[in-house]
Each structure stands twice: as C-alpha cells, then as structure tokens.
C-alpha positions as a printed NumPy array, in Angstrom:
array([[171.248, 180.485, -31.438],
       [171.153, 183.372, -33.849],
       [169.729, 181.156, -36.584],
       [166.901, 179.943, -34.377],
       [166.13 , 183.5  , -33.234],
       [166.068, 184.715, -36.855],
       [163.723, 181.895, -37.906],
       [161.401, 182.578, -34.981],
       [161.453, 186.347, -35.719],
       [160.54 , 185.715, -39.366],
       [157.611, 183.474, -38.377],
       [156.468, 185.991, -35.776],
       [156.542, 188.865, -38.315],
       [154.502, 186.824, -40.826],
       [151.883, 185.92 , -38.237],
       [151.745, 189.485, -37.007],
       [151.472, 191.184, -40.399],
       [148.907, 188.781, -41.841],
       [146.707, 188.166, -38.858],
       [147.304, 190.05 , -35.577],
       [148.034, 193.528, -36.877],
       [144.756, 193.751, -38.95 ],
       [142.802, 192.58 , -35.866],
       [144.578, 195.124, -33.71 ],
       [143.499, 197.968, -35.953],
       [139.95 , 196.585, -36.145],
       [139.796, 196.519, -32.358],
       [141.103, 200.122, -32.032],
       [144.5  , 199.011, -30.652],
       [146.613, 200.912, -33.176],
       [148.39 , 202.775, -30.349],
       [149.616, 199.448, -28.868],
       [151.014, 197.673, -31.88 ],
       [154.318, 196.962, -30.069],
       [152.577, 194.994, -27.325],
       [150.493, 193.216, -29.953],
       [153.747, 192.183, -31.794],
       [155.102, 190.854, -28.493],
       [151.83 , 188.933, -27.907],
       [152.204, 187.421, -31.35 ],
       [155.516, 185.911, -30.237],
       [153.825, 184.317, -27.19 ],
       [151.116, 182.888, -29.388],
       [153.639, 181.388, -31.817],
       [155.516, 179.857, -28.823],
       [152.299, 178.382, -27.525],
       [151.48 , 176.806, -30.894],
       [154.961, 175.271, -31.151],
       [154.667, 173.925, -27.607],
       [151.249, 172.342, -28.381],
       [152.737, 170.684, -31.465],
       [155.522, 169.127, -29.414],
       [153.061, 168.   , -26.685],
       [150.784, 166.295, -29.194],
       [153.482, 164.772, -31.469],
       [156.149, 163.777, -28.865],
       [154.929, 163.691, -25.262],
       [151.463, 162.266, -25.866],
       [152.769, 159.15 , -27.755],
       [155.34 , 158.672, -24.862],
       [152.477, 158.627, -22.406],
       [150.657, 156.032, -24.382],
       [153.876, 153.998, -24.709],
       [154.67 , 153.692, -20.973],
       [151.942, 155.09 , -18.725],
       [152.32 , 155.109, -14.999],
       [148.59 , 154.35 , -14.667],
       [145.579, 153.981, -16.89 ],
       [143.569, 157.121, -17.607],
       [140.389, 156.406, -15.579],
       [139.062, 159.971, -15.34 ],
       [138.994, 161.493, -18.776],
       [136.839, 164.498, -17.649],
       [139.565, 165.611, -15.268],
       [142.121, 165.477, -18.102],
       [139.763, 167.516, -20.35 ],
       [139.661, 170.175, -17.672],
       [143.446, 170.334, -17.701],
       [143.315, 170.744, -21.48 ],
       [141.161, 173.844, -21.025],
       [143.757, 175.324, -18.713],
       [146.496, 174.553, -21.274],
       [144.539, 176.195, -24.119],
       [143.905, 179.29 , -21.978],
       [147.622, 179.686, -21.341],
       [149.282, 178.454, -24.528],
       [146.971, 180.118, -26.981],
       [147.281, 183.528, -25.353],
       [144.066, 184.066, -23.439],
       [145.903, 184.552, -20.137],
       [148.407, 186.833, -21.82 ],
       [145.534, 188.941, -23.268],
       [144.146, 189.375, -19.689],
       [147.595, 190.528, -18.57 ],
       [147.885, 192.85 , -21.543],
       [144.797, 194.808, -20.565],
       [145.238, 194.669, -16.753],
       [148.703, 194.087, -15.367],
       [151.084, 195.161, -18.226],
       [150.162, 198.9  , -18.046],
       [150.659, 198.85 , -14.259],
       [154.051, 197.106, -14.63 ],
       [155.123, 199.548, -17.326],
       [154.286, 202.537, -15.057],
       [156.09 , 200.918, -12.095],
       [159.247, 200.299, -14.039],
       [159.052, 203.804, -15.492],
       [158.922, 205.325, -11.942],
       [161.811, 203.132, -10.874],
       [163.908, 204.313, -13.814],
       [163.066, 207.971, -12.969],
       [164.126, 207.272,  -9.399],
       [167.522, 206.151, -10.695],
       [167.233, 202.367, -10.549],
       [169.19 , 201.204, -13.589],
       [168.72 , 197.773, -15.1  ],
       [171.593, 195.333, -14.292],
       [172.567, 193.301, -17.321],
       [173.61 , 189.921, -15.958],
       [175.493, 188.941, -19.134],
       [177.836, 191.82 , -18.766],
       [179.458, 190.328, -15.603],
       [182.408, 189.014, -17.634],
       [182.685, 190.706, -21.017],
       [183.881, 188.357, -23.723],
       [182.694, 185.311, -21.763],
       [179.223, 185.799, -20.263],
       [177.893, 187.936, -23.12 ],
       [177.912, 185.159, -25.741],
       [174.385, 184.288, -26.879],
       [174.449, 180.628, -25.667],
       [176.377, 181.423, -22.461],
       [174.096, 184.294, -21.514],
       [171.019, 182.172, -22.243],
       [172.234, 179.405, -19.918],
       [173.007, 181.914, -17.198],
       [169.522, 183.414, -17.338],
       [167.963, 179.871, -17.492],
       [169.795, 179.012, -14.252],
       [168.893, 182.296, -12.524],
       [165.252, 182.003, -13.412],
       [165.236, 178.348, -12.253],
       [166.721, 179.41 ,  -8.936],
       [163.918, 182.003,  -8.591],
       [161.382, 179.376,  -9.582],
       [162.574, 177.008,  -6.914],
       [162.023, 179.523,  -4.101],
       [158.756, 180.739,  -5.626],
       [157.599, 177.098,  -5.635],
       [158.569, 176.661,  -2.032],
       [156.695, 179.794,  -1.027],
       [153.567, 178.342,  -2.772],
       [153.812, 175.362,  -0.446],
       [154.923, 176.943,   2.816],
       [152.744, 180.109,   2.94 ],
       [149.234, 178.888,   3.884],
       [147.416, 181.575,   1.879],
       [149.408, 180.872,  -1.246],
       [148.994, 177.124,  -0.858],
       [145.186, 177.789,  -0.75 ],
       [145.538, 178.738,  -4.367],
       [148.265, 176.364,  -5.363],
       [146.334, 173.418,  -4.115],
       [144.298, 173.594,  -7.326],
       [147.408, 172.308,  -9.145],
       [147.975, 169.426,  -6.744],
       [144.352, 168.308,  -6.586],
       [144.651, 166.509,  -9.866],
       [144.662, 162.747,  -9.18 ],
       [144.963, 161.903, -12.909],
       [148.196, 163.578, -13.632],
       [149.165, 163.967, -17.354],
       [151.229, 166.416, -19.434],
       [148.205, 168.711, -19.43 ],
       [148.361, 169.14 , -15.631],
       [151.181, 171.727, -15.778],
       [148.791, 174.634, -16.498],
       [146.158, 173.526, -13.989],
       [146.555, 176.479, -11.652],
       [144.344, 179.119,  -9.922],
       [144.486, 182.229, -12.078],
       [145.538, 184.336,  -9.079],
       [148.391, 181.906,  -8.518],
       [149.476, 182.301, -12.165],
       [149.105, 186.09 , -11.98 ],
       [151.431, 186.369,  -8.981],
       [154.062, 184.137, -10.556],
       [153.895, 186.098, -13.814],
       [154.39 , 189.374, -12.055],
       [157.442, 188.047, -10.176],
       [159.024, 186.665, -13.363],
       [158.508, 189.909, -15.169],
       [159.982, 191.962, -12.342],
       [163.036, 189.671, -12.28 ],
       [163.336, 189.889, -16.047],
       [163.336, 193.716, -15.854],
       [165.835, 193.904, -13.013],
       [168.446, 191.591, -14.542],
       [168.087, 192.969, -18.06 ],
       [167.321, 189.817, -20.025],
       [166.643, 190.432, -23.778],
       [162.962, 189.904, -24.74 ],
       [163.867, 187.112, -27.223],
       [165.908, 185.252, -24.526],
       [163.106, 185.733, -21.968],
       [160.604, 184.147, -24.369],
       [163.055, 181.259, -24.941],
       [163.597, 180.706, -21.177],
       [159.817, 180.656, -20.509],
       [159.149, 178.372, -23.496],
       [161.698, 175.835, -22.532],
       [160.625, 175.922, -18.919],
       [157.011, 175.354, -19.743],
       [157.631, 172.588, -22.256],
       [159.869, 170.839, -19.773],
       [157.225, 171.097, -17.143],
       [154.74 , 169.399, -19.489],
       [157.147, 166.516, -19.835],
       [157.695, 166.315, -16.013],
       [153.919, 166.069, -15.458],
       [153.48 , 163.362, -18.044],
       [151.813, 160.076, -17.117],
       [155.092, 158.461, -18.057],
       [156.971, 155.63 , -16.385],
       [160.538, 156.509, -17.294],
       [163.816, 157.155, -15.449],
       [166.681, 159.326, -16.549],
       [169.166, 157.144, -14.672],
       [171.158, 157.982, -11.567],
       [173.067, 160.988, -12.945],
       [170.268, 162.083, -15.334],
       [167.83 , 162.375, -12.444],
       [170.339, 164.678, -10.653],
       [170.967, 166.876, -13.658],
       [167.388, 167.453, -14.833],
       [164.016, 167.08 , -13.201],
       [162.367, 163.88 , -14.491],
       [158.704, 162.795, -14.56 ],
       [159.439, 160.41 , -11.679],
       [161.135, 163.156,  -9.586],
       [158.28 , 165.561, -10.102],
       [155.572, 162.899,  -9.603],
       [156.941, 162.34 ,  -6.064],
       [156.359, 166.073,  -5.498],
       [152.68 , 165.405,  -6.353],
       [152.548, 162.205,  -4.322],
       [149.954, 162.036,  -1.557],
       [151.582, 162.964,   1.686],
       [155.127, 162.858,   0.165],
       [156.098, 165.763,  -1.946],
       [154.026, 168.706,  -0.698],
       [152.582, 167.903,   2.746],
       [152.976, 165.9  ,   6.014],
       [150.338, 164.093,   8.025],
       [147.593, 166.298,   9.436],
       [148.547, 167.055,  13.014],
       [146.092, 169.758,  13.918],
       [142.461, 169.309,  12.995],
       [141.3  , 172.114,  15.233],
       [142.384, 174.836,  12.786],
       [139.711, 176.799,  10.898],
       [138.6  , 175.693,   7.498],
       [136.47 , 177.035,   4.672],
       [134.62 , 173.668,   4.814],
       [133.036, 172.751,   8.196],
       [134.358, 169.541,   9.719],
       [137.582, 169.427,   7.733],
       [141.094, 170.694,   8.687],
       [142.424, 173.895,   7.305],
       [144.604, 173.758,   4.229],
       [147.484, 175.252,   6.217],
       [147.395, 172.177,   8.522],
       [148.656, 169.956,   5.745],
       [151.419, 172.197,   4.433],
       [154.27 , 171.267,   6.745],
       [157.12 , 170.618,   4.401],
       [157.739, 168.853,   1.152],
       [160.154, 167.612,  -1.472],
       [161.203, 168.111,  -5.099],
       [160.402, 171.794,  -5.597],
       [162.852, 172.178,  -8.591],
       [161.428, 173.41 , -11.778],
       [164.143, 172.348, -14.205],
       [167.09 , 171.529, -12.133],
       [167.102, 169.295,  -9.038],
       [170.345, 170.933,  -7.94 ],
       [168.428, 173.385,  -5.653],
       [166.612, 170.531,  -3.905],
       [169.966, 168.793,  -3.405],
       [171.622, 171.974,  -2.02 ],
       [168.771, 172.908,   0.289],
       [167.9  , 169.418,   1.485],
       [164.474, 168.918,  -0.183],
       [165.436, 166.273,  -2.784],
       [163.757, 162.809,  -2.79 ],
       [165.128, 160.442,  -5.44 ],
       [163.047, 157.427,  -4.346],
       [162.608, 154.92 ,  -7.218],
       [158.844, 154.758,  -7.164],
       [155.767, 156.242,  -8.863],
       [153.131, 157.282,  -6.356],
       [149.479, 158.159,  -6.592],
       [148.848, 161.898,  -6.828],
       [146.544, 164.256,  -4.986],
       [146.156, 165.975,  -1.631],
       [145.923, 164.154,   1.663],
       [142.636, 165.674,   2.866],
       [141.22 , 165.171,  -0.569],
       [142.018, 161.475,  -0.517],
       [141.565, 160.659,   3.158],
       [138.78 , 163.033,   4.135],
       [136.952, 163.619,   0.867],
       [137.596, 167.346,   0.647],
       [136.195, 168.883,  -2.468],
       [138.621, 170.736,  -4.698],
       [136.252, 171.037,  -7.669],
       [135.711, 168.972, -10.73 ],
       [135.568, 171.698, -13.421],
       [137.449, 174.861, -14.204],
       [135.049, 177.304, -12.604],
       [134.429, 175.134,  -9.54 ],
       [138.173, 174.908,  -8.969],
       [138.624, 178.678,  -9.299],
       [135.692, 179.277,  -6.996],
       [136.851, 176.877,  -4.255],
       [140.434, 178.143,  -4.534],
       [139.221, 181.717,  -3.858],
       [137.163, 180.462,  -0.846],
       [140.247, 178.745,   0.57 ],
       [142.211, 181.956,   0.129],
       [139.571, 183.866,   2.119],
       [139.583, 181.124,   4.726],
       [143.399, 181.188,   5.032],
       [143.252, 184.917,   5.807],
       [140.382, 184.548,   8.247],
       [141.5  , 184.82 ,  11.86 ],
       [140.97 , 181.721,  14.105],
       [137.679, 181.695,  15.965]])
C-alpha cells in the first residue's frame, strides 16, 4: 500500500508542478494551491481509470457482448458524461461552488466542538494498519452507497433525477457516469460529509472513490460474464447490476396508478413506477442479501425504464436534453397533485 501511495504521490507532484501549478498562477488562484494540488490527484486518477477502461474493459465488451451496439449516438453521449467526470470538469465546478461552503460548514462544526472520529483507531494495532483501515473504509462507504442508492429509487423527487441514469437502453461501461448533475452533486456532498466525519485520510479517500468508480464501469459493461455462484455473492458482477437496470425488474414495479400527475401530459408520474427494486449494491452484494433486495437470476435483460419502453416517454437523446428533462421531472415531482 505504501509503495503504491508513494508512486501515485510522485506522479501527482510531477503533474502539478509541470502543468497545473503554472495554470493556477496564470488564473489568479495562487491563494488556493492546496486545492489545486488535490484536484491534480483527481485528474490523475481519472486518466488512470480511462486507461483501464480502454485497455481492459473495452476489449472484454467486444469479446462477449450481451447485445450488439445498435445506438452508437447514445453511447457517445455517455462518453461525454465520463469525460466530464473523469477529466475533472465536474470537480472544477465543485471547486468553485460547493467546496468553499463545505469548508465553512466543517469549520463551524469544529468550532462547535464536533471532533472527527477516526474509524481506524477503533482497535489500535489492528484496525490502523494501511490495508486493514483501507478495507474498513471501503466497506463503510459501500454501506453508505447502498442506502444512498435505495433513496435514489424510493424517493420520488430523487428518482426524477436518477432516472437519467436508467434511461440508457444501450448500456456499456460508459453508462456509469450518465447521471443528472444535481444527482451527482448530492451524492458528492454526502460522500464528503461522511469522509470528514469518519476521518479517512485524503489518499485513502481517493483510492476508495477510484476503485468504486472503476468497478462500476465494469458492472455497467455490455459483457456476458458470470463470476460463479460464490463470486456473484462476494462482488457485484455485470449480470447482477444489469438486472438492476432491467426493465420492470431492478428499479420499478408495474405502473399501478396512472392518475398521478406528470410533467408530460397523458403519461403517469415518475413516482408511480418507483415501487421497489433489486440489486442496489455498489461493490458488495452483501447489503442486498442482508436487506432482502438481492436478485441472482441467471439472465441478461434489456435495460431501460418501463414508461420509456411501454409508453414512449421521452428521457432525452443528448446531454442537455437529458439534463433539461430531468430538471422538469424534479419540478413535477414536487408539484402538488391537482
């Protein structure tokens, strides 16, 4: 672990000193060099992730695809989402908007006497080892991710945004980052708050996020592969997660109430389709097993949303259309019934 951290730190320092620091001074950000250095780490992580996606996951998709890629334009839109997130554009937006607010909030909490709880100090000599503490934090954040994911599906207003992710009917490794920006913003704030409260080191937080994101790319891959009986129960596989995206299987039940209000006249509300679901686990299927939401069916289903497939509801074909319609659904979800 220490060797990997040192290698990453050296690469981060080189990228920062040769490229990002001069740009920071040129843009008048000399008073925020610490944040720029942190952003350099996220950029480096994104570049490494993109390399693995192109060199490892993409050939696997071509080797054993679940289905032929019939809609390349939909995949290209997902690539745009991935570039925005993995090359740092989303992080830049957070840097100028949310990060200062979060810093102020945590500062006020510290002044109020709320001390950071360092999770790895639970059992000195055991839980504070680099690998042990990393695994502990990985499991803790995965537990948070499971419940965050369930909230995205069971709170109608949040599903109105999260539906952007599930509206992809041509699912590939690029689909992971296909999210409404407000959805991503809320998730990022929650993760940062948890990170601050449990005292994870910045380097370990970066590693947890990087592994989580890259694993999610693999889970969304257009890949017909099974990890076997026990493997499927130890780690979320592409088949397990594809069931979560399956029409009427993983994230919704049949529409039972078509009288609810909708942002599109003549179609049921988004909330009417969000009545349950399966396979919410991010990395570990353990939480689905424990809380009764696991589906280990041995099949690969078509993906999409029921009202999209059966009623022709429009979720947008391009990036901006998807963002606009997601916001309209959010407004519609908060609108009181007529």
